[in-house]
Amino acid sequence: MGVLLSVWLCNRADSCPLSSSSAFTPLAVATSSRLAVTLNSFPVSPADSRSHWSSVHCSPHFLLSACKQGVTRSPVELSSDGVRAEMGVKSGLHVWELLWSPNHRGSHAVMGISRQSCPLQASGYNVLIGRDSQSWGWELKTNQLWHAGQSLGPYPGTKKRCHSEAVEDFRTQSSTSSHPKTAQTPLPIPERVLLVLDADAGTLGFVVDGSFLAVAFKDLPRGVELFPAVSSVRGGSSIRLRYLNGATRDPPALKALCGHSIRQILGQQRQTQMDKLPLPPCLQHYLLSTH
């Protein structure tokens, strides 16, 4: 059965090359098997408490929905406002979904992670998540990464650096270059973004249009609680949070790895192609039910 399945999948892969019209597909990087399986696993219940925004750790200008999965910023002028999740994590690999309409972002629209002591309200219009050493943020309009009050460069599409490396590169370029470089045109970020935090490795990255855009931040503090967080300056901005899945530091099971490989080759047509696989019905059902 294994040989027949391998031959069938190889023929399928050769005859159906992958294609995508997303601008993010060429920028995607390979994921670890641990992350690949996590991204392709069936999400946990939407009622999971890790999908809740905090009613305590948020700016007074953010209003929480009854289910605590959505927040909406009030139309207040000259204020930067943030909110973080109710529950943080200290270990493991975790994926959250953030829904934020591009039409309701305005300037200084930031998503990322924070520690418990990150400030969540400030006067004026600022990048709040990433403004200090307690938070790390991705500003969606300009595509810039922020930490400790400094821009670390555009994301995706450039080498991902820690804060100290980015500052040193900036100083070197400033002292050696007499001609300004052409600014990279920011990519429009769609409504749905996945936030990927590996608390074991100390890294943060993002998935857009199904493409993992590499590590945005590394050398994050380990063993401390980290929370998904957003900040906004636009009245009416509405952001929804949902915890999708997580994994321990243990490697994925062989069954999960095989299932991921098969589903990846079948692609979006797996619902109609599953009965053609040379597999018993119980395994076909497993492949359909795990995503």
C-alpha positions in Angstrom: 0.0 0.0 0.0 2.9 2.4 0.8 4.5 1.9 -2.6 1.2 2.5 -4.4 0.5 5.6 -2.4 4.0 7.0 -3.1 3.6 6.5 -6.8 0.2 8.1 -6.9 1.4 11.1 -5.0 4.5 11.6 -7.2 2.3 11.5 -10.3 -0.1 13.9 -8.7 2.7 16.4 -7.8 4.2 16.2 -11.3 0.9 16.8 -13.0 -0.4 19.7 -10.7 2.3 22.3 -10.1 1.6 24.7 -7.3 0.6 28.2 -8.3 -0.5 31.3 -6.4 -1.3 34.9 -7.4 -0.4 36.2 -3.9 2.5 38.8 -3.7 3.7 37.0 -0.6 4.2 33.6 -2.2 7.7 34.5 -3.6 8.7 35.8 -0.1 7.8 32.6 1.7 10.4 30.6 3.5 10.4 26.9 4.4 8.9 26.1 7.7 10.0 23.5 10.3 8.0 20.3 10.3 6.7 21.3 13.8 5.3 24.6 12.4 4.0 23.0 9.2 2.0 20.4 11.1 0.7 23.0 13.6 -0.5 25.3 10.7 -2.3 22.5 9.0 -3.9 21.0 12.1 -7.6 21.5 12.9 -8.0 24.7 15.0 -9.1 24.6 18.6 -12.6 25.7 19.7 -13.2 29.5 19.1 -14.4 29.6 22.8 -10.8 28.8 23.9 -9.8 31.4 26.6 -6.6 32.0 24.6 -8.8 33.7 22.0 -9.8 36.5 24.5 -8.6 40.1 24.6 -7.9 41.3 28.2 -10.5 43.5 29.7 -7.9 44.8 32.2 -4.8 45.2 30.1 -6.1 47.5 27.5 -6.4 51.2 26.8 -9.7 52.7 28.1 -10.3 53.8 24.5 -10.7 50.1 23.4 -14.2 48.5 23.8 -14.4 44.8 24.1 -17.1 42.7 22.5 -19.3 40.4 24.7 -17.3 37.3 23.6 -14.0 39.2 24.3 -12.6 38.1 20.9 -13.1 41.5 19.3 -12.0 45.0 20.3 -13.0 48.4 18.7 -11.2 51.6 19.2 -13.3 54.7 20.1 -13.0 57.8 18.0 -10.5 59.6 20.3 -8.0 62.1 18.9 -4.3 62.4 19.7 -4.1 59.0 21.4 -2.3 55.8 20.7 -4.1 52.8 22.2 -3.2 49.2 22.7 -4.6 45.9 24.0 -3.1 42.5 24.7 -4.5 39.1 25.0 -5.9 37.8 28.3 -3.6 34.8 28.4 0.1 34.7 27.5 2.5 31.8 27.0 5.9 30.9 28.4 6.8 27.9 26.3 5.7 26.0 23.2 4.9 27.0 19.6 1.6 29.0 19.2 -0.4 30.4 16.4 -3.1 33.1 16.6 -5.3 34.6 13.9 -5.7 38.3 13.8 -8.5 39.8 11.6 -8.1 43.6 11.0 -9.7 45.2 7.9 -7.2 47.3 5.9 -9.9 49.9 5.5 -10.0 50.4 9.3 -6.3 50.6 10.2 -5.1 54.1 9.4 -1.5 54.9 10.3 0.4 53.3 13.1 -1.5 50.0 12.9 0.7 47.5 14.8 0.5 43.9 15.8 3.0 41.8 17.7 3.7 40.6 21.2 4.3 42.2 24.5 5.3 41.4 28.1 3.1 42.2 31.0 4.5 45.7 31.7 4.1 47.1 28.1 2.3 50.5 28.2 -1.0 50.4 26.4 -1.9 54.1 26.0 0.1 57.2 25.1 -0.6 60.7 24.0 -0.2 61.6 20.3 0.0 59.2 17.3 2.8 56.7 17.8 3.8 53.1 17.3 2.8 51.7 20.7 3.6 48.0 20.3 7.4 48.2 19.8 7.8 51.6 21.4 9.8 50.2 24.3 11.9 47.2 25.3 8.8 45.3 26.5 7.2 44.8 23.1 7.9 43.8 19.5 5.6 45.0 16.7 5.0 45.0 12.9 3.5 48.2 11.6 1.2 47.1 8.8 1.0 50.3 6.7 4.8 50.7 6.3 5.7 47.1 6.8 8.3 48.2 9.4 9.4 46.2 12.4 9.6 48.0 15.7 11.3 47.3 19.0 12.7 49.6 21.8 11.4 52.7 20.0 13.4 52.1 16.8 12.5 50.8 13.4 14.5 47.7 12.5 13.6 47.7 8.8 11.0 46.3 6.5 9.3 42.9 6.8 9.1 40.8 4.8 11.8 40.7 2.1 14.9 41.6 4.1 17.3 39.9 6.3 15.7 39.4 9.7 17.9 40.9 12.5 17.8 41.3 16.2 17.7 44.8 17.5 21.4 45.3 18.1 22.3 44.0 14.6 19.8 46.4 13.0 21.1 49.4 14.8 24.7 48.6 13.9 23.8 48.1 10.2 22.0 51.5 10.2 25.1 53.2 11.7 27.4 51.5 9.2 25.2 52.5 6.2 24.9 56.1 7.5 28.6 56.5 7.7 29.6 54.9 4.4 26.9 55.8 2.0 26.6 59.2 0.4 23.6 58.3 -1.7 20.2 57.5 -0.2 18.8 54.1 -1.0 15.4 53.8 -2.8 12.8 53.0 -0.2 11.1 49.6 -0.5 7.4 49.9 -1.5 5.3 48.5 1.4 3.1 45.6 0.5 -0.6 45.9 1.3 -1.3 43.5 4.2 -4.7 41.7 3.9 -7.3 41.4 6.6 -6.1 38.0 7.9 -2.7 37.6 9.5 -1.4 34.7 11.6 1.0 35.5 14.4 3.5 32.7 15.1 5.3 32.7 18.4 7.9 30.1 19.3 8.5 30.7 22.9 11.0 27.8 23.1 13.2 29.3 20.3 12.5 32.9 21.2 11.2 33.9 17.8 8.2 35.7 16.3 7.0 35.5 12.7 3.9 36.0 10.6 1.9 34.1 8.0 0.1 36.0 5.2 -1.9 34.4 2.4 -0.7 31.0 3.6 3.0 32.0 3.3 5.3 32.0 6.4 7.3 35.2 5.9 10.3 34.1 8.0 11.3 35.1 11.5 10.6 38.8 12.2 12.1 38.9 15.6 14.6 36.6 17.4 16.3 36.5 20.8 13.0 37.1 22.5 13.1 36.6 26.3 12.5 33.0 27.3 10.7 31.7 30.3 8.6 34.9 30.6 5.0 35.3 29.7 4.4 36.8 26.2 1.1 38.1 24.9 -0.3 38.9 21.5 -0.9 42.6 21.3 -2.1 45.3 18.9 -2.1 49.1 18.9 -4.1 51.6 16.8 -4.7 55.3 16.4 -7.8 55.1 14.2 -11.3 55.5 15.5 -13.5 52.5 14.6 -10.6 50.1 14.2 -11.9 46.6 14.9 -9.6 43.7 15.6 -10.5 40.1 16.2 -8.3 37.5 17.9 -8.5 33.8 17.7 -6.1 31.2 19.1 -5.7 28.5 16.4 -3.3 25.8 17.7 -0.1 25.1 19.5 2.6 22.5 20.0 5.1 21.4 22.6 8.8 21.3 21.8 8.5 17.5 21.0 8.8 16.6 17.3 5.5 15.9 15.5 4.2 12.3 15.3 5.0 10.4 12.1 1.3 10.0 11.4 0.9 13.8 11.5 3.9 14.4 9.2 2.6 11.9 6.7 -0.9 13.4 6.8 0.5 16.9 6.2 2.6 15.8 3.2 -0.4 14.1 1.6 -2.7 17.1 2.2 -0.1 19.4 0.8 0.2 17.5 -2.5 -3.6 17.2 -2.8 -4.0 20.9 -2.2 -7.4 22.6 -2.2 -8.9 19.7 -4.3 -8.4 17.1 -1.6 -12.1 16.9 -0.8 -12.8 15.5 -4.3 -9.5 13.5 -4.6 -9.4 11.7 -1.3 -11.4 8.7 -2.5 -8.9 8.1 -5.2 -6.0 7.5 -2.8 -5.0 3.8 -2.4 -5.8 4.0 1.3 -8.5 2.3 3.5 -11.5 4.5 4.4 -10.4 5.1 8.0 -7.2 6.8 6.8 -9.1 8.8 4.2 -11.4 10.0 6.9 -8.4 11.0 9.1 -6.9 13.1 6.3 -10.2 14.9 5.8 -10.9 15.5 9.5 -7.6 16.8 10.7 -7.8 20.2 8.8 
